[in-house]
Coordinates of C-alpha atoms in Angstrom, one line a residue:
M1 CA 159.7 3.4 49.9
D2 CA 161.6 1.7 47.1
Q3 CA 162.4 -2.0 46.6
A4 CA 165.7 -1.8 48.5
D5 CA 163.8 -0.4 51.6
S6 CA 161.1 -3.1 51.6
V7 CA 160.6 -6.7 52.7
S8 CA 158.2 -9.3 51.4
A9 CA 155.6 -11.2 53.3
D10 CA 157.7 -14.4 53.0
E11 CA 160.7 -12.6 54.4
I12 CA 158.7 -11.3 57.4
A13 CA 157.3 -14.8 58.0
A14 CA 160.8 -16.4 57.9
F15 CA 162.2 -13.8 60.3
K16 CA 159.4 -14.4 62.8
R17 CA 159.5 -18.2 62.4
D18 CA 163.3 -18.9 62.2
G19 CA 164.8 -15.9 64.1
A20 CA 167.0 -15.0 61.1
V21 CA 166.4 -14.2 57.4
V22 CA 168.7 -13.3 54.5
L23 CA 167.8 -10.3 52.3
R24 CA 169.3 -10.1 48.9
S25 CA 170.7 -7.0 47.2
K26 CA 169.6 -4.4 49.7
F27 CA 172.7 -2.3 50.0
S28 CA 174.4 -0.5 47.1
S29 CA 178.1 -0.6 46.4
D30 CA 178.3 3.0 47.5
W31 CA 177.1 2.1 51.0
L32 CA 179.5 -0.8 51.3
T33 CA 182.4 1.5 50.2
K34 CA 181.3 4.1 52.8
L35 CA 181.4 1.4 55.6
R36 CA 184.8 0.2 54.6
D37 CA 186.1 3.8 54.6
G38 CA 184.5 4.2 58.0
I39 CA 186.3 1.2 59.4
D40 CA 189.6 2.5 58.0
T41 CA 188.9 5.8 59.7
D42 CA 188.1 4.1 63.0
L43 CA 191.2 1.9 62.8
A44 CA 193.4 5.0 62.3
N45 CA 191.8 6.8 65.4
P46 CA 189.9 4.2 67.4
T47 CA 187.2 5.0 69.9
D48 CA 187.4 4.0 73.6
N49 CA 185.4 0.9 72.8
F50 CA 187.9 -0.5 70.3
T51 CA 188.9 -4.1 71.2
R52 CA 191.4 -6.6 69.9
H53 CA 189.9 -10.0 70.7
T54 CA 192.9 -12.1 69.6
T55 CA 195.0 -12.7 72.8
D56 CA 198.3 -13.4 71.0
P57 CA 199.7 -9.9 70.0
S58 CA 201.8 -11.4 67.2
A59 CA 198.9 -13.4 65.6
P60 CA 196.6 -12.1 62.9
A61 CA 193.9 -10.2 64.8
Y62 CA 190.1 -10.1 65.3
F63 CA 189.1 -6.4 65.9
E64 CA 185.9 -4.8 67.0
D65 CA 184.5 -1.4 67.8
F66 CA 181.0 -0.2 68.8
W67 CA 179.0 2.9 69.5
A68 CA 181.2 4.7 67.0
W69 CA 178.3 6.0 64.8
S70 CA 178.4 9.5 66.3
K71 CA 182.2 9.7 65.9
I72 CA 182.7 8.3 62.4
P73 CA 181.0 10.4 59.7
Q74 CA 180.6 7.5 57.4
F75 CA 178.7 5.5 60.0
T76 CA 176.5 8.5 60.9
D77 CA 175.4 8.7 57.3
F78 CA 174.8 5.0 57.1
V79 CA 172.6 4.7 60.2
H80 CA 170.4 7.7 59.2
N81 CA 170.2 7.4 55.4
S82 CA 170.7 3.7 54.3
P83 CA 167.9 1.2 54.0
C84 CA 168.8 -0.3 57.4
A85 CA 165.9 1.3 59.4
P86 CA 163.0 0.8 57.0
L87 CA 164.0 -2.8 56.5
A88 CA 164.0 -3.3 60.3
A89 CA 160.6 -1.6 60.5
G90 CA 159.2 -3.9 57.9
L91 CA 160.5 -7.1 59.6
L92 CA 159.4 -6.0 63.1
G93 CA 156.1 -4.5 62.0
A94 CA 157.1 -1.4 63.9
P95 CA 155.8 2.2 63.3
S96 CA 159.2 3.6 64.2
I97 CA 162.8 2.4 64.7
N98 CA 165.5 3.6 67.0
L99 CA 169.2 2.8 66.9
V100 CA 170.5 0.7 69.8
M101 CA 174.1 0.1 68.9
D102 CA 176.4 0.0 65.9
N103 CA 179.2 -2.6 65.8
W104 CA 181.9 -3.6 63.3
F105 CA 184.3 -6.6 63.2
L106 CA 187.5 -7.1 61.2
R107 CA 189.2 -10.4 60.9
E108 CA 192.7 -10.2 59.4
A109 CA 193.9 -12.7 56.8
G110 CA 195.2 -15.8 58.7
S111 CA 193.2 -15.1 61.9
T112 CA 192.0 -18.2 63.6
S113 CA 189.7 -16.3 66.0
R114 CA 186.0 -16.6 65.5
P115 CA 182.8 -15.5 67.3
P116 CA 181.5 -18.1 69.9
F117 CA 177.9 -19.1 69.8
H118 CA 176.0 -16.5 71.8
Q119 CA 172.8 -14.5 72.2
D120 CA 173.0 -10.8 71.8
L121 CA 170.1 -10.0 74.2
S122 CA 172.1 -10.9 77.3
Y123 CA 175.1 -8.7 76.5
F124 CA 173.5 -5.3 77.3
D125 CA 170.9 -3.8 79.6
F126 CA 168.2 -3.7 77.0
E127 CA 164.8 -5.2 76.6
G128 CA 162.2 -4.9 73.8
T129 CA 161.3 -5.9 70.3
M130 CA 164.8 -5.7 68.7
C131 CA 166.6 -7.0 65.6
V132 CA 170.2 -7.0 64.3
L133 CA 171.5 -6.2 60.9
W134 CA 174.5 -8.3 59.9
L135 CA 176.1 -6.9 56.7
P136 CA 179.3 -8.5 55.3
L137 CA 181.5 -6.1 53.3
E138 CA 183.0 -8.9 51.2
P139 CA 181.3 -11.8 49.4
I140 CA 181.2 -14.8 51.7
S141 CA 180.4 -18.5 51.5
K142 CA 178.1 -20.0 54.1
D143 CA 181.1 -22.0 55.4
N144 CA 182.9 -18.8 56.4
G145 CA 179.9 -16.8 57.6
I146 CA 177.7 -16.9 60.7
A147 CA 175.4 -19.8 61.6
F148 CA 172.1 -19.3 63.3
V149 CA 170.2 -21.9 65.4
K150 CA 166.8 -21.9 63.7
G151 CA 164.0 -21.0 66.0
S152 CA 166.2 -20.5 69.1
H153 CA 164.6 -17.1 69.6
L154 CA 161.4 -18.9 70.6
W155 CA 163.0 -21.1 73.3
D156 CA 162.1 -18.6 76.0
K157 CA 165.6 -19.0 77.5
L158 CA 168.3 -16.5 78.3
F159 CA 172.0 -17.4 77.8
M160 CA 175.0 -16.0 79.6
R161 CA 177.2 -13.4 77.9
V162 CA 180.3 -15.1 76.4
R163 CA 183.7 -13.5 76.0
F164 CA 184.8 -13.3 72.3
A165 CA 188.4 -13.6 73.2
D166 CA 188.3 -17.2 74.4
G167 CA 184.7 -18.4 74.1
H168 CA 184.2 -19.1 77.8
P169 CA 181.3 -17.8 79.9
S170 CA 182.1 -14.6 81.7
F171 CA 180.1 -15.6 84.8
E172 CA 178.6 -18.8 86.2
P173 CA 174.9 -19.4 85.6
T174 CA 173.0 -17.1 87.8
E175 CA 169.6 -15.5 88.5
V176 CA 169.3 -11.7 88.0
A177 CA 166.1 -9.8 88.7
G178 CA 164.2 -13.0 88.7
Q179 CA 165.5 -14.3 85.4
T180 CA 167.9 -17.2 85.0
Y181 CA 170.8 -17.0 82.6
H182 CA 172.2 -20.3 81.3
P183 CA 175.5 -21.3 79.7
P184 CA 174.9 -21.4 75.9
P185 CA 174.9 -24.9 74.4
D186 CA 178.2 -26.1 72.8
I187 CA 177.0 -25.9 69.2
N188 CA 180.4 -26.6 67.7
A189 CA 180.7 -29.9 69.7
D190 CA 177.7 -31.4 68.0
P191 CA 176.4 -29.2 65.1
D192 CA 174.3 -32.0 63.7
A193 CA 172.1 -31.8 66.8
Y194 CA 170.7 -28.5 65.7
E195 CA 169.0 -27.1 62.6
L196 CA 171.4 -24.4 61.5
L197 CA 170.8 -21.6 59.0
Q198 CA 173.8 -20.5 56.8
W199 CA 173.8 -18.6 53.5
D200 CA 176.2 -17.8 50.7
M201 CA 176.1 -14.1 50.3
E202 CA 177.1 -11.6 47.6
L203 CA 177.9 -8.0 48.0
G204 CA 174.8 -6.1 49.1
D205 CA 173.1 -9.1 50.7
C206 CA 172.5 -8.9 54.5
I207 CA 171.0 -10.9 57.3
F208 CA 168.5 -9.7 59.9
F209 CA 168.1 -11.7 63.1
D210 CA 166.2 -11.5 66.4
M211 CA 168.3 -10.4 69.4
R212 CA 167.4 -13.7 71.1
T213 CA 168.7 -16.0 68.3
L214 CA 171.8 -18.1 69.1
H215 CA 174.5 -17.5 66.5
G216 CA 178.2 -17.9 66.1
G217 CA 181.1 -19.1 63.9
L218 CA 180.7 -22.7 63.0
S219 CA 183.6 -23.0 60.6
S220 CA 187.3 -23.1 61.5
T221 CA 188.2 -21.8 58.0
T222 CA 191.0 -19.3 58.2
P223 CA 190.5 -16.4 55.9
T224 CA 193.1 -15.8 53.2
E225 CA 192.0 -12.1 52.9
T226 CA 190.9 -9.6 55.5
V227 CA 187.1 -9.7 56.1
R228 CA 184.9 -7.1 57.6
R229 CA 181.3 -7.1 58.9
F230 CA 179.1 -4.2 60.0
T231 CA 176.2 -4.7 62.4
L232 CA 173.4 -2.6 63.8
R233 CA 171.0 -3.4 66.7
M234 CA 167.7 -1.6 66.3
T235 CA 164.5 -1.4 68.3
A236 CA 160.8 -0.9 68.0
P237 CA 159.2 1.7 70.3
D238 CA 159.0 -0.7 73.2
G239 CA 162.8 -0.8 73.7
V240 CA 163.8 0.1 77.3
I241 CA 166.8 0.0 79.6
Q242 CA 166.6 -3.1 81.8
Y243 CA 169.4 -4.4 84.1
R244 CA 170.7 -7.8 83.1
G245 CA 173.9 -8.2 85.2
D246 CA 177.1 -6.6 86.3
W247 CA 178.8 -8.1 83.2
A248 CA 177.2 -5.2 81.3
K249 CA 178.3 -2.4 83.7
D250 CA 180.9 -0.9 81.4
E251 CA 178.5 -0.5 78.5
R252 CA 175.8 0.8 80.9
A253 CA 178.1 3.4 82.3
Q254 CA 178.4 5.0 78.8
F255 CA 174.7 5.7 78.5
E256 CA 174.2 6.5 82.2
A257 CA 176.8 9.2 81.6
E258 CA 174.4 10.7 79.0
G259 CA 171.6 10.8 81.6
Y260 CA 169.8 7.5 81.0
C261 CA 168.6 5.2 83.8
E262 CA 166.7 2.0 84.5
G263 CA 163.4 1.9 82.7
D264 CA 164.1 4.7 80.2
R265 CA 163.0 4.3 76.6
L266 CA 165.7 3.7 74.0
D267 CA 165.2 7.1 72.4
G268 CA 166.9 10.5 72.4
A269 CA 170.5 11.5 71.5
F270 CA 172.2 8.3 72.5
F271 CA 169.6 6.0 70.9
P272 CA 168.4 8.2 67.9
R273 CA 165.2 7.8 66.0
L274 CA 166.1 6.4 62.5
W275 CA 162.7 5.8 61.0
P276 CA 160.6 7.6 60.0
R277 CA 163.5 9.8 58.8
K278 CA 161.6 13.1 59.3
D279 CA 161.8 12.3 63.1
V280 CA 165.5 11.7 63.1
A281 CA 166.2 14.2 65.9
G282 CA 163.8 12.5 68.3
Q283 CA 163.2 13.6 71.9
R284 CA 163.1 11.6 75.1

């Protein structure tokens, strides 16, 4: 394992304590170029998960696609061969890492759309020791990046899934399978009430965060150039399918169609083993 694949004791401690950590110079320019090319390929021939979050069709847009890794060759190469998985293994202290989901976002120049504050864990029917890679494909200032609520992964609280299109909860607070889901706090209404983590980032820098950490767009800055971000959700061996609510039924239908059901491990063809690389094929 070379330096780009490894994390320090201080970085591991920050990830566990704060719920998010910035890692510097972990991805080469070749990987970033490959991801930009992959997004262009996806835009030219989108998957069924492709979404335009901007409601005004004439306005500069905010696009997203996910679970495209098996359809876009550039993404396939990245998830299996970039430093993403060994970095996740180091931060989670995990002997192996499986892919949960790939995701990319593109915000056109002039777009006023931005991600609302949310918690990734409640969006999908997954449970386990998981982390998220957030990799910008252009240099960013902390004022135009993502803000993380420090330590919110340790609140032992689940927050409702929030629609990216308008920032409103998709459902009223409810109890599902004995767990209560709450509306996320309105961070933008009073940001000074929270300790927020934000970083200036150069090309090759990335952020890893816990799936339970609250995060979102704090700034109303409108980009003057198109910006792109690539993200991956990854899991330690304890990752399993766990029902969270009917709001995740569309995503659940996709892996159920591949033969997965409640309680299955996140492993196999749909959730491939990424680390160690010799076990990439993986078996359920």
